[in-house]
Protein backbone atom coordinates (compact mmCIF):
# COMPACT_ATOMS: atom_id res chain seq x y z
CA UNK A 1 0.00 0.00 0.00
CA UNK A 2 2.79 2.35 0.95
CA UNK A 3 4.23 1.76 -2.53
CA UNK A 4 1.00 2.76 -4.26
CA UNK A 5 0.76 5.93 -2.16
CA UNK A 6 4.33 6.67 -3.25
CA UNK A 7 3.31 5.99 -6.83
CA UNK A 8 0.34 8.39 -6.55
CA UNK A 9 2.53 11.08 -5.08
CA UNK A 10 4.99 10.79 -7.95
CA UNK A 11 2.13 11.09 -10.43
CA UNK A 12 0.84 14.32 -8.91
CA UNK A 13 1.70 17.52 -10.77
CA UNK A 14 4.38 19.66 -9.17
CA UNK A 15 3.79 23.30 -8.33
CA UNK A 16 5.85 26.12 -6.85
CA UNK A 17 4.47 28.65 -4.38
CA UNK A 18 6.88 31.49 -5.01
CA UNK A 19 6.22 33.56 -1.86
CA UNK A 20 5.10 32.93 1.70
CA UNK A 21 1.34 32.48 1.96
CA UNK A 22 -1.26 31.33 4.50
CA UNK A 23 -0.20 27.86 5.78
CA UNK A 24 -3.79 26.61 5.27
CA UNK A 25 -3.49 27.42 1.57
CA UNK A 26 -0.18 25.55 1.31
CA UNK A 27 -1.80 22.56 3.06
CA UNK A 28 -4.75 22.62 0.70
CA UNK A 29 -2.52 22.73 -2.36
CA UNK A 30 -0.41 19.91 -0.93
CA UNK A 31 -3.52 17.69 -1.01
CA UNK A 32 -3.44 17.91 -4.81
CA UNK A 33 0.13 18.62 -5.78
CA UNK A 34 3.77 17.99 -5.05
CA UNK A 35 4.41 21.43 -3.58
CA UNK A 36 7.65 23.39 -3.37
CA UNK A 37 6.69 26.31 -1.10
CA UNK A 38 8.93 29.27 -0.34
CA UNK A 39 7.52 29.75 3.15
CA UNK A 40 10.76 31.47 4.25
CA UNK A 41 9.80 34.18 1.74
CA UNK A 42 13.31 34.30 0.28
CA UNK A 43 13.46 36.80 -2.58
CA UNK A 44 14.35 34.50 -5.46
CA UNK A 45 16.17 35.80 -8.51
CA UNK A 46 14.56 34.95 -11.86
CA UNK A 47 17.04 32.10 -12.30
CA UNK A 48 16.28 30.72 -8.81
CA UNK A 49 12.58 30.80 -9.67
CA UNK A 50 13.28 29.05 -12.98
CA UNK A 51 15.31 26.43 -11.14
CA UNK A 52 12.52 25.84 -8.61
CA UNK A 53 10.05 25.41 -11.48
CA UNK A 54 12.00 22.70 -13.31
CA UNK A 55 9.63 19.85 -14.17
CA UNK A 56 6.73 21.61 -12.44
CA UNK A 57 3.40 22.48 -14.04
CA UNK A 58 2.08 25.28 -11.84
CA UNK A 59 3.23 28.55 -10.32
CA UNK A 60 1.43 30.34 -7.48
CA UNK A 61 2.84 33.84 -7.53
CA UNK A 62 2.30 37.44 -6.50
CA UNK A 63 2.60 40.60 -8.57
CA UNK A 64 6.30 40.73 -7.59
CA UNK A 65 7.31 37.69 -9.68
CA UNK A 66 7.91 38.38 -13.37
CA UNK A 67 6.72 35.73 -15.82
CA UNK A 68 8.35 36.57 -19.14
CA UNK A 69 9.63 34.85 -22.27
CA UNK A 70 12.95 33.96 -20.63
CA UNK A 71 11.27 32.25 -17.66
CA UNK A 72 8.85 30.41 -19.93
CA UNK A 73 11.66 29.20 -22.15
CA UNK A 74 13.58 27.95 -19.12
CA UNK A 75 10.53 26.11 -17.73
CA UNK A 76 8.99 24.02 -20.52
CA UNK A 77 6.82 21.98 -18.12
CA UNK A 78 4.99 25.07 -16.86
CA UNK A 79 1.25 25.07 -17.72
CA UNK A 80 -0.33 27.69 -15.42
CA UNK A 81 0.72 30.80 -13.48
CA UNK A 82 -1.85 31.86 -10.88
CA UNK A 83 -1.39 35.43 -9.66
CA UNK A 84 -2.50 36.27 -6.14
CA UNK A 85 -3.29 39.77 -7.43
CA UNK A 86 -5.84 41.40 -9.67
CA UNK A 87 -3.12 43.35 -11.54
CA UNK A 88 -1.10 41.17 -13.89
CA UNK A 89 1.46 43.49 -15.44
CA UNK A 90 4.07 41.04 -14.08
CA UNK A 91 2.87 38.59 -16.77
CA UNK A 92 3.94 38.76 -20.41
CA UNK A 93 0.57 37.42 -21.45
CA UNK A 94 1.44 37.26 -25.15
CA UNK A 95 4.48 35.11 -24.45
CA UNK A 96 2.39 32.91 -22.13
CA UNK A 97 -0.30 32.46 -24.75
CA UNK A 98 2.29 31.67 -27.42
CA UNK A 99 3.67 28.91 -25.18
CA UNK A 100 0.24 27.62 -24.14
CA UNK A 101 0.67 28.71 -20.52
CA UNK A 102 -2.51 29.84 -18.78
CA UNK A 103 -2.45 32.99 -16.66
CA UNK A 104 -5.04 33.66 -13.96
CA UNK A 105 -5.54 36.62 -11.63
CA UNK A 106 -7.66 37.39 -8.56
CA UNK A 107 -10.35 39.94 -9.46
CA UNK A 108 -13.49 40.75 -7.48
CA UNK A 109 -12.47 39.49 -4.07
CA UNK A 110 -10.44 42.62 -3.25
CA UNK A 111 -12.68 45.30 -4.72
CA UNK A 112 -14.32 46.68 -1.57
CA UNK A 113 -11.23 46.35 0.63
CA UNK A 114 -9.12 48.22 -1.92
CA UNK A 115 -11.76 50.93 -2.29
CA UNK A 116 -11.83 51.31 1.51
CA UNK A 117 -8.09 51.82 1.46
CA UNK A 118 -8.33 54.37 -1.34
CA UNK A 119 -10.45 56.43 1.01
CA UNK A 120 -8.16 55.77 3.98
CA UNK A 121 -5.22 57.10 1.98
CA UNK A 122 -7.21 60.02 0.59
CA UNK A 123 -8.35 61.06 4.04
CA UNK A 124 -4.93 60.59 5.63
CA UNK A 125 -3.45 62.72 2.84
CA UNK A 126 -6.03 65.51 2.64
CA UNK A 127 -6.39 65.78 6.43
CA UNK A 128 -2.63 65.48 7.07
CA UNK A 129 -3.03 62.59 9.50
CA UNK A 130 0.52 61.22 9.22
CA UNK A 131 2.31 64.57 9.38
CA UNK A 132 0.35 65.54 12.48
CA UNK A 133 0.89 62.18 14.16
CA UNK A 134 4.63 62.49 13.63
CA UNK A 135 4.50 66.02 15.08
CA UNK A 136 2.74 64.78 18.21
CA UNK A 137 4.93 61.69 18.70
CA UNK A 138 8.09 63.71 18.32
CA UNK A 139 7.05 65.95 21.23
CA UNK A 140 6.53 69.13 19.20
CA UNK A 141 2.89 69.70 20.28
CA UNK A 142 2.79 72.43 22.91
CA UNK A 143 -0.50 74.23 22.16
CA UNK A 144 -3.57 74.25 19.90
CA UNK A 145 -3.48 76.63 16.93
CA UNK A 146 -6.25 77.63 14.51
CA UNK A 147 -4.28 76.60 11.43
CA UNK A 148 -2.41 73.60 12.83
CA UNK A 149 -2.39 70.86 10.15
CA UNK A 150 -5.41 72.40 8.45
CA UNK A 151 -6.00 70.40 5.28
CA UNK A 152 -8.77 70.12 2.74
CA UNK A 153 -12.25 68.62 3.01
CA UNK A 154 -13.39 65.34 1.55
CA UNK A 155 -17.16 65.81 1.95
CA UNK A 156 -18.65 68.01 -0.72
CA UNK A 157 -15.40 68.15 -2.70
CA UNK A 158 -14.89 67.01 -6.31
CA UNK A 159 -13.32 63.57 -6.66
CA UNK A 160 -11.78 62.64 -10.02
CA UNK A 161 -11.22 58.93 -10.63
CA UNK A 162 -9.00 57.76 -13.47
CA UNK A 163 -9.73 54.10 -14.23
CA UNK A 164 -13.33 53.02 -13.72
CA UNK A 165 -13.21 49.24 -13.38
CA UNK A 166 -14.63 47.42 -10.36
CA UNK A 167 -12.43 49.25 -7.84
CA UNK A 168 -12.93 52.67 -9.44
CA UNK A 169 -16.69 52.13 -9.29
CA UNK A 170 -16.55 51.08 -5.63
CA UNK A 171 -14.59 54.26 -4.85
CA UNK A 172 -17.10 56.37 -6.78
CA UNK A 173 -20.00 54.90 -4.77
CA UNK A 174 -18.25 55.74 -1.52
CA UNK A 175 -17.52 59.28 -2.71
CA UNK A 176 -20.95 60.05 -4.13
CA UNK A 177 -23.21 58.34 -1.60
CA UNK A 178 -21.02 58.23 1.51
CA UNK A 179 -19.31 61.62 1.40
CA UNK A 180 -21.62 63.66 -0.81
CA UNK A 181 -18.84 64.31 -3.32
CA UNK A 182 -19.21 65.38 -6.91
CA UNK A 183 -17.61 62.44 -8.70
CA UNK A 184 -15.99 62.73 -12.13
CA UNK A 185 -14.31 59.85 -13.91
CA UNK A 186 -12.22 59.14 -16.94
CA UNK A 187 -11.80 55.70 -18.45
CA UNK A 188 -10.74 54.22 -21.79
CA UNK A 189 -14.38 53.23 -22.31
CA UNK A 190 -17.29 55.27 -21.05
CA UNK A 191 -19.63 53.31 -18.75
CA UNK A 192 -23.30 52.82 -19.60
CA UNK A 193 -25.80 55.31 -18.15
CA UNK A 194 -27.16 52.81 -15.57
CA UNK A 195 -23.68 52.07 -14.26
CA UNK A 196 -22.82 55.77 -14.14
CA UNK A 197 -26.03 56.42 -12.16
CA UNK A 198 -25.31 53.52 -9.79
CA UNK A 199 -21.86 55.03 -9.11
CA UNK A 200 -23.07 58.63 -8.96
CA UNK A 201 -20.27 59.51 -11.41
CA UNK A 202 -20.02 61.65 -14.55
CA UNK A 203 -17.66 60.98 -17.46
CA UNK A 204 -15.25 63.80 -18.46
CA UNK A 205 -12.09 64.06 -20.56
CA UNK A 206 -8.90 63.56 -18.62
CA UNK A 207 -7.73 67.18 -18.77
CA UNK A 208 -11.11 68.42 -17.51
CA UNK A 209 -10.93 65.90 -14.66
CA UNK A 210 -7.45 67.08 -13.69
CA UNK A 211 -8.46 70.74 -13.81
CA UNK A 212 -11.72 70.39 -11.86
CA UNK A 213 -10.94 67.81 -9.18
CA UNK A 214 -10.01 68.59 -5.59
CA UNK A 215 -8.81 65.01 -5.22
CA UNK A 216 -7.58 62.77 -8.04
CA UNK A 217 -7.50 59.02 -7.48
CA UNK A 218 -5.70 56.62 -9.84
CA UNK A 219 -7.16 53.14 -10.21
CA UNK A 220 -6.21 52.15 -13.75
CA UNK A 221 -4.17 49.08 -14.73
CA UNK A 222 -0.52 49.49 -15.65
CA UNK A 223 0.52 48.97 -19.27
CA UNK A 224 2.86 50.60 -21.77
CA UNK A 225 -0.06 52.91 -22.62
CA UNK A 226 -0.69 53.97 -19.02
CA UNK A 227 3.02 54.52 -18.19
CA UNK A 228 3.38 58.03 -16.70
CA UNK A 229 -0.30 58.86 -17.13
CA UNK A 230 0.52 61.53 -14.56
CA UNK A 231 3.72 63.45 -15.29
CA UNK A 232 4.82 67.08 -15.05
CA UNK A 233 2.30 68.28 -17.67
CA UNK A 234 -0.66 66.57 -15.96
CA UNK A 235 0.41 67.78 -12.51
CA UNK A 236 0.52 71.31 -13.92
CA UNK A 237 -3.15 70.99 -14.91
CA UNK A 238 -4.22 70.13 -11.35
CA UNK A 239 -5.34 72.71 -8.79
CA UNK A 240 -2.55 73.89 -6.44
CA UNK A 241 -4.82 72.81 -3.57
CA UNK A 242 -5.42 69.31 -5.02
CA UNK A 243 -4.35 65.92 -3.69
CA UNK A 244 -3.31 62.94 -5.79
CA UNK A 245 -3.76 59.32 -4.65
CA UNK A 246 -2.20 56.34 -6.44
CA UNK A 247 -3.45 52.89 -5.41
CA UNK A 248 -3.05 51.42 -8.90
CA UNK A 249 0.53 50.58 -9.90
CA UNK A 250 3.93 52.16 -9.78
CA UNK A 251 4.88 53.67 -13.15
CA UNK A 252 1.46 55.22 -13.70
CA UNK A 253 2.86 58.32 -11.98
CA UNK A 254 6.24 59.85 -12.82
CA UNK A 255 7.41 59.79 -9.18
CA UNK A 256 10.29 62.21 -9.79
CA UNK A 257 7.96 64.79 -11.37
CA UNK A 258 5.51 64.29 -8.50
CA UNK A 259 8.21 64.82 -5.85
CA UNK A 260 9.18 68.11 -7.53
CA UNK A 261 5.54 69.25 -7.77
CA UNK A 262 5.03 68.48 -4.07
CA UNK A 263 8.24 70.24 -3.04
CA UNK A 264 7.34 73.33 -5.05
CA UNK A 265 3.74 73.39 -3.79
CA UNK A 266 2.29 72.91 -7.29
CA UNK A 267 -0.18 70.45 -5.76
CA UNK A 268 -1.01 70.24 -2.06
CA UNK A 269 -0.31 66.61 -1.20
CA UNK A 270 -0.17 63.02 -2.41
CA UNK A 271 -0.96 59.58 -1.02
CA UNK A 272 0.97 56.73 -2.63
CA UNK A 273 0.60 53.00 -2.06
CA UNK A 274 2.59 51.98 -5.15
CA UNK A 275 5.89 53.18 -6.60
CA UNK A 276 8.07 53.04 -9.67
CA UNK A 277 10.65 50.32 -8.99
CA UNK A 278 9.09 49.32 -5.62
CA UNK A 279 10.09 48.36 -2.99
CA UNK A 280 12.53 51.19 -3.78
CA UNK A 281 10.94 54.61 -3.32
CA UNK A 282 12.13 57.71 -5.19
CA UNK A 283 14.51 59.38 -2.70
CA UNK A 284 12.94 62.82 -3.20
CA UNK A 285 9.53 61.48 -2.19
CA UNK A 286 11.05 60.42 1.13
CA UNK A 287 12.16 64.02 1.73
CA UNK A 288 8.85 65.86 1.22
CA UNK A 289 6.46 66.11 4.18
CA UNK A 290 3.21 66.45 2.22
CA UNK A 291 3.07 62.87 1.01
CA UNK A 292 1.70 59.76 2.74
CA UNK A 293 3.60 56.61 1.74
CA UNK A 294 2.36 53.05 2.32
CA UNK A 295 3.97 49.77 1.18
CA UNK A 296 1.47 48.43 -1.39
CA UNK A 297 -1.15 47.40 1.17
CA UNK A 298 -4.42 48.52 -0.44
CA UNK A 299 -5.84 44.97 -0.49
CA UNK A 300 -4.29 43.98 2.85
CA UNK A 301 -7.15 43.03 5.13
CA UNK A 302 -6.78 39.50 6.51
CA UNK A 303 -10.02 38.16 4.96
CA UNK A 304 -9.29 39.72 1.59
CA UNK A 305 -5.70 38.50 1.37
CA UNK A 306 -7.00 35.04 2.28
CA UNK A 307 -9.70 35.27 -0.42
CA UNK A 308 -7.05 36.29 -2.98
CA UNK A 309 -4.87 33.31 -2.01
CA UNK A 310 -7.87 30.96 -2.13
CA UNK A 311 -8.80 32.19 -5.60
CA UNK A 312 -5.26 31.65 -6.90
CA UNK A 313 -5.36 28.15 -5.38
CA UNK A 314 -8.82 27.47 -6.90
CA UNK A 315 -7.40 28.29 -10.33
CA UNK A 316 -4.42 25.96 -9.90
CA UNK A 317 -6.49 23.08 -8.57
CA UNK A 318 -9.13 23.43 -11.26
CA UNK A 319 -6.78 23.66 -14.21
CA UNK A 320 -4.28 21.02 -13.19
CA UNK A 321 -6.97 18.49 -12.21
CA UNK A 322 -8.92 18.81 -15.46
CA UNK A 323 -11.50 21.38 -14.38
CA UNK A 324 -12.25 24.91 -15.54
CA UNK A 325 -10.20 27.72 -14.01
CA UNK A 326 -12.26 30.45 -12.38
CA UNK A 327 -10.54 33.61 -13.64
CA UNK A 328 -8.47 32.89 -16.76
CA UNK A 329 -6.67 35.82 -18.40
CA UNK A 330 -5.90 34.14 -21.74
CA UNK A 331 -8.80 31.70 -22.16
CA UNK A 332 -7.67 30.95 -25.71
CA UNK A 333 -5.20 28.55 -24.07
CA UNK A 334 -8.18 26.58 -22.70
CA UNK A 335 -9.67 26.10 -26.14
CA UNK A 336 -6.48 24.33 -27.19
CA UNK A 337 -7.27 21.37 -24.93
CA UNK A 338 -6.36 20.02 -21.51
CA UNK A 339 -2.81 20.30 -20.22
CA UNK A 340 -0.60 17.27 -20.75
C1 LIG B 1 -3.29 43.55 -6.84
O1 LIG B 1 -4.10 42.66 -6.54
O2 LIG B 1 -3.01 43.83 -8.01
C2 LIG B 1 -2.64 44.26 -5.70
O3 LIG B 1 -1.98 45.40 -6.15
C3 LIG B 1 -1.69 43.33 -4.97
O4 LIG B 1 -0.62 43.04 -5.80
XYZ file of C-alpha atoms and ligand atoms in Angstrom:
347
model
C 0.000 0.000 0.000
C 2.787 2.349 0.950
C 4.226 1.756 -2.528
C 1.004 2.762 -4.262
C 0.762 5.931 -2.160
C 4.329 6.671 -3.245
C 3.305 5.993 -6.833
C 0.338 8.393 -6.548
C 2.535 11.082 -5.078
C 4.988 10.791 -7.951
C 2.129 11.087 -10.433
C 0.841 14.320 -8.909
C 1.699 17.525 -10.773
C 4.381 19.663 -9.172
C 3.788 23.296 -8.327
C 5.849 26.124 -6.851
C 4.467 28.654 -4.382
C 6.882 31.493 -5.007
C 6.224 33.555 -1.863
C 5.099 32.934 1.701
C 1.341 32.479 1.958
C -1.257 31.326 4.501
C -0.202 27.857 5.782
C -3.787 26.613 5.270
C -3.494 27.419 1.568
C -0.180 25.553 1.311
C -1.800 22.565 3.059
C -4.754 22.625 0.702
C -2.521 22.728 -2.364
C -0.409 19.907 -0.926
C -3.518 17.687 -1.013
C -3.442 17.915 -4.808
C 0.134 18.623 -5.781
C 3.766 17.989 -5.055
C 4.413 21.431 -3.579
C 7.649 23.389 -3.370
C 6.688 26.311 -1.098
C 8.934 29.271 -0.344
C 7.517 29.754 3.150
C 10.755 31.469 4.253
C 9.795 34.177 1.745
C 13.307 34.304 0.282
C 13.464 36.802 -2.577
C 14.351 34.500 -5.462
C 16.174 35.796 -8.510
C 14.557 34.948 -11.857
C 17.044 32.105 -12.300
C 16.278 30.716 -8.814
C 12.581 30.803 -9.667
C 13.276 29.051 -12.978
C 15.311 26.428 -11.139
C 12.517 25.836 -8.614
C 10.049 25.408 -11.481
C 12.000 22.701 -13.305
C 9.634 19.851 -14.172
C 6.726 21.608 -12.442
C 3.397 22.479 -14.045
C 2.080 25.280 -11.841
C 3.233 28.552 -10.317
C 1.430 30.338 -7.481
C 2.842 33.842 -7.530
C 2.298 37.443 -6.500
C 2.600 40.605 -8.574
C 6.297 40.726 -7.589
C 7.306 37.692 -9.684
C 7.910 38.377 -13.365
C 6.720 35.730 -15.820
C 8.354 36.571 -19.135
C 9.626 34.853 -22.266
C 12.951 33.957 -20.628
C 11.275 32.252 -17.661
C 8.851 30.414 -19.927
C 11.660 29.200 -22.155
C 13.582 27.954 -19.122
C 10.527 26.110 -17.727
C 8.990 24.021 -20.516
C 6.823 21.977 -18.123
C 4.991 25.066 -16.858
C 1.251 25.075 -17.716
C -0.327 27.695 -15.420
C 0.720 30.796 -13.477
C -1.847 31.855 -10.875
C -1.390 35.430 -9.662
C -2.499 36.269 -6.138
C -3.292 39.773 -7.433
C -5.839 41.404 -9.672
C -3.123 43.350 -11.540
C -1.101 41.166 -13.887
C 1.462 43.491 -15.438
C 4.072 41.040 -14.084
C 2.874 38.593 -16.772
C 3.943 38.756 -20.408
C 0.569 37.418 -21.450
C 1.436 37.263 -25.152
C 4.482 35.107 -24.448
C 2.394 32.908 -22.125
C -0.299 32.457 -24.749
C 2.291 31.666 -27.418
C 3.669 28.913 -25.177
C 0.238 27.620 -24.145
C 0.675 28.708 -20.518
C -2.509 29.836 -18.780
C -2.449 32.992 -16.658
C -5.036 33.664 -13.957
C -5.544 36.625 -11.631
C -7.663 37.391 -8.560
C -10.353 39.938 -9.463
C -13.488 40.752 -7.483
C -12.472 39.494 -4.066
C -10.436 42.617 -3.249
C -12.683 45.301 -4.721
C -14.317 46.678 -1.571
C -11.234 46.353 0.632
C -9.120 48.223 -1.920
C -11.760 50.929 -2.291
C -11.831 51.311 1.512
C -8.086 51.816 1.460
C -8.332 54.372 -1.340
C -10.452 56.432 1.013
C -8.157 55.767 3.975
C -5.221 57.098 1.975
C -7.213 60.024 0.592
C -8.352 61.061 4.039
C -4.929 60.594 5.627
C -3.455 62.724 2.844
C -6.027 65.509 2.643
C -6.388 65.784 6.430
C -2.627 65.485 7.066
C -3.028 62.590 9.496
C 0.519 61.221 9.218
C 2.312 64.574 9.375
C 0.351 65.540 12.480
C 0.886 62.178 14.161
C 4.628 62.489 13.630
C 4.504 66.022 15.084
C 2.740 64.777 18.211
C 4.928 61.688 18.704
C 8.093 63.713 18.318
C 7.053 65.950 21.231
C 6.528 69.133 19.204
C 2.893 69.702 20.280
C 2.787 72.427 22.907
C -0.504 74.227 22.156
C -3.571 74.247 19.898
C -3.483 76.629 16.928
C -6.251 77.627 14.511
C -4.276 76.599 11.430
C -2.412 73.601 12.828
C -2.395 70.863 10.146
C -5.408 72.402 8.449
C -5.997 70.402 5.280
C -8.769 70.116 2.740
C -12.247 68.625 3.013
C -13.393 65.340 1.549
C -17.160 65.808 1.945
C -18.654 68.015 -0.721
C -15.396 68.148 -2.704
C -14.894 67.012 -6.313
C -13.324 63.573 -6.662
C -11.777 62.640 -10.021
C -11.225 58.926 -10.626
C -9.000 57.764 -13.473
C -9.729 54.103 -14.228
C -13.328 53.017 -13.721
C -13.210 49.242 -13.377
C -14.632 47.421 -10.363
C -12.426 49.250 -7.843
C -12.935 52.669 -9.436
C -16.691 52.133 -9.293
C -16.546 51.085 -5.629
C -14.589 54.262 -4.848
C -17.100 56.365 -6.783
C -20.001 54.903 -4.766
C -18.247 55.741 -1.516
C -17.522 59.278 -2.710
C -20.955 60.055 -4.135
C -23.213 58.339 -1.597
C -21.018 58.229 1.512
C -19.311 61.621 1.403
C -21.623 63.658 -0.807
C -18.838 64.314 -3.316
C -19.207 65.382 -6.908
C -17.609 62.435 -8.701
C -15.991 62.729 -12.130
C -14.310 59.850 -13.911
C -12.220 59.136 -16.937
C -11.801 55.697 -18.449
C -10.743 54.221 -21.787
C -14.376 53.232 -22.311
C -17.288 55.268 -21.051
C -19.629 53.311 -18.753
C -23.303 52.816 -19.599
C -25.802 55.312 -18.148
C -27.161 52.813 -15.574
C -23.682 52.069 -14.256
C -22.824 55.773 -14.138
C -26.027 56.420 -12.163
C -25.312 53.516 -9.787
C -21.863 55.028 -9.109
C -23.070 58.635 -8.958
C -20.271 59.512 -11.412
C -20.023 61.652 -14.550
C -17.658 60.983 -17.463
C -15.254 63.796 -18.461
C -12.094 64.056 -20.556
C -8.899 63.560 -18.618
C -7.731 67.178 -18.769
C -11.108 68.418 -17.515
C -10.934 65.904 -14.655
C -7.446 67.081 -13.693
C -8.459 70.743 -13.811
C -11.725 70.387 -11.864
C -10.943 67.814 -9.178
C -10.014 68.594 -5.593
C -8.809 65.007 -5.223
C -7.579 62.772 -8.036
C -7.501 59.016 -7.481
C -5.696 56.625 -9.842
C -7.164 53.141 -10.208
C -6.207 52.154 -13.751
C -4.173 49.077 -14.734
C -0.515 49.495 -15.645
C 0.515 48.968 -19.271
C 2.858 50.597 -21.768
C -0.062 52.912 -22.616
C -0.689 53.971 -19.015
C 3.020 54.515 -18.188
C 3.384 58.026 -16.698
C -0.297 58.859 -17.133
C 0.517 61.526 -14.560
C 3.716 63.446 -15.291
C 4.820 67.075 -15.051
C 2.299 68.283 -17.674
C -0.661 66.575 -15.964
C 0.415 67.778 -12.508
C 0.525 71.315 -13.918
C -3.145 70.987 -14.911
C -4.224 70.131 -11.346
C -5.342 72.709 -8.786
C -2.550 73.888 -6.441
C -4.823 72.806 -3.573
C -5.422 69.311 -5.025
C -4.352 65.923 -3.691
C -3.305 62.937 -5.792
C -3.765 59.321 -4.649
C -2.205 56.340 -6.444
C -3.451 52.891 -5.413
C -3.053 51.421 -8.905
C 0.533 50.575 -9.901
C 3.934 52.161 -9.784
C 4.884 53.666 -13.150
C 1.463 55.220 -13.705
C 2.860 58.324 -11.984
C 6.237 59.850 -12.820
C 7.406 59.785 -9.184
C 10.294 62.214 -9.790
C 7.964 64.787 -11.370
C 5.509 64.286 -8.497
C 8.208 64.821 -5.845
C 9.183 68.109 -7.532
C 5.542 69.247 -7.766
C 5.034 68.479 -4.073
C 8.243 70.236 -3.035
C 7.344 73.327 -5.054
C 3.741 73.391 -3.789
C 2.294 72.910 -7.287
C -0.184 70.455 -5.763
C -1.011 70.245 -2.057
C -0.314 66.607 -1.202
C -0.165 63.017 -2.413
C -0.958 59.581 -1.021
C 0.970 56.731 -2.626
C 0.600 52.998 -2.061
C 2.586 51.980 -5.153
C 5.886 53.185 -6.596
C 8.071 53.037 -9.674
C 10.646 50.321 -8.988
C 9.094 49.325 -5.620
C 10.092 48.362 -2.991
C 12.533 51.186 -3.779
C 10.941 54.611 -3.322
C 12.126 57.709 -5.191
C 14.511 59.377 -2.702
C 12.944 62.819 -3.202
C 9.527 61.479 -2.186
C 11.051 60.417 1.133
C 12.159 64.018 1.731
C 8.853 65.857 1.219
C 6.458 66.113 4.185
C 3.206 66.449 2.218
C 3.072 62.869 1.014
C 1.700 59.762 2.741
C 3.600 56.613 1.739
C 2.359 53.048 2.324
C 3.974 49.768 1.184
C 1.468 48.430 -1.390
C -1.149 47.399 1.171
C -4.423 48.516 -0.438
C -5.836 44.967 -0.488
C -4.288 43.983 2.846
C -7.146 43.034 5.125
C -6.783 39.502 6.505
C -10.021 38.162 4.962
C -9.288 39.721 1.589
C -5.700 38.504 1.372
C -7.005 35.037 2.280
C -9.698 35.275 -0.421
C -7.045 36.286 -2.976
C -4.869 33.311 -2.014
C -7.871 30.959 -2.126
C -8.803 32.188 -5.602
C -5.261 31.645 -6.903
C -5.360 28.151 -5.376
C -8.815 27.467 -6.897
C -7.398 28.286 -10.326
C -4.415 25.956 -9.899
C -6.486 23.082 -8.569
C -9.135 23.429 -11.258
C -6.781 23.662 -14.210
C -4.283 21.018 -13.191
C -6.969 18.491 -12.210
C -8.917 18.809 -15.463
C -11.496 21.380 -14.376
C -12.254 24.910 -15.543
C -10.204 27.718 -14.015
C -12.259 30.449 -12.382
C -10.545 33.610 -13.638
C -8.466 32.890 -16.758
C -6.669 35.816 -18.402
C -5.899 34.142 -21.737
C -8.805 31.695 -22.161
C -7.668 30.951 -25.710
C -5.202 28.555 -24.066
C -8.179 26.577 -22.697
C -9.670 26.101 -26.143
C -6.475 24.330 -27.194
C -7.274 21.374 -24.928
C -6.363 20.016 -21.511
C -2.806 20.298 -20.222
C -0.597 17.269 -20.753
C -3.292 43.545 -6.836
O -4.097 42.663 -6.537
O -3.013 43.831 -8.007
C -2.642 44.262 -5.702
O -1.981 45.402 -6.145
C -1.690 43.335 -4.971
O -0.623 43.040 -5.804
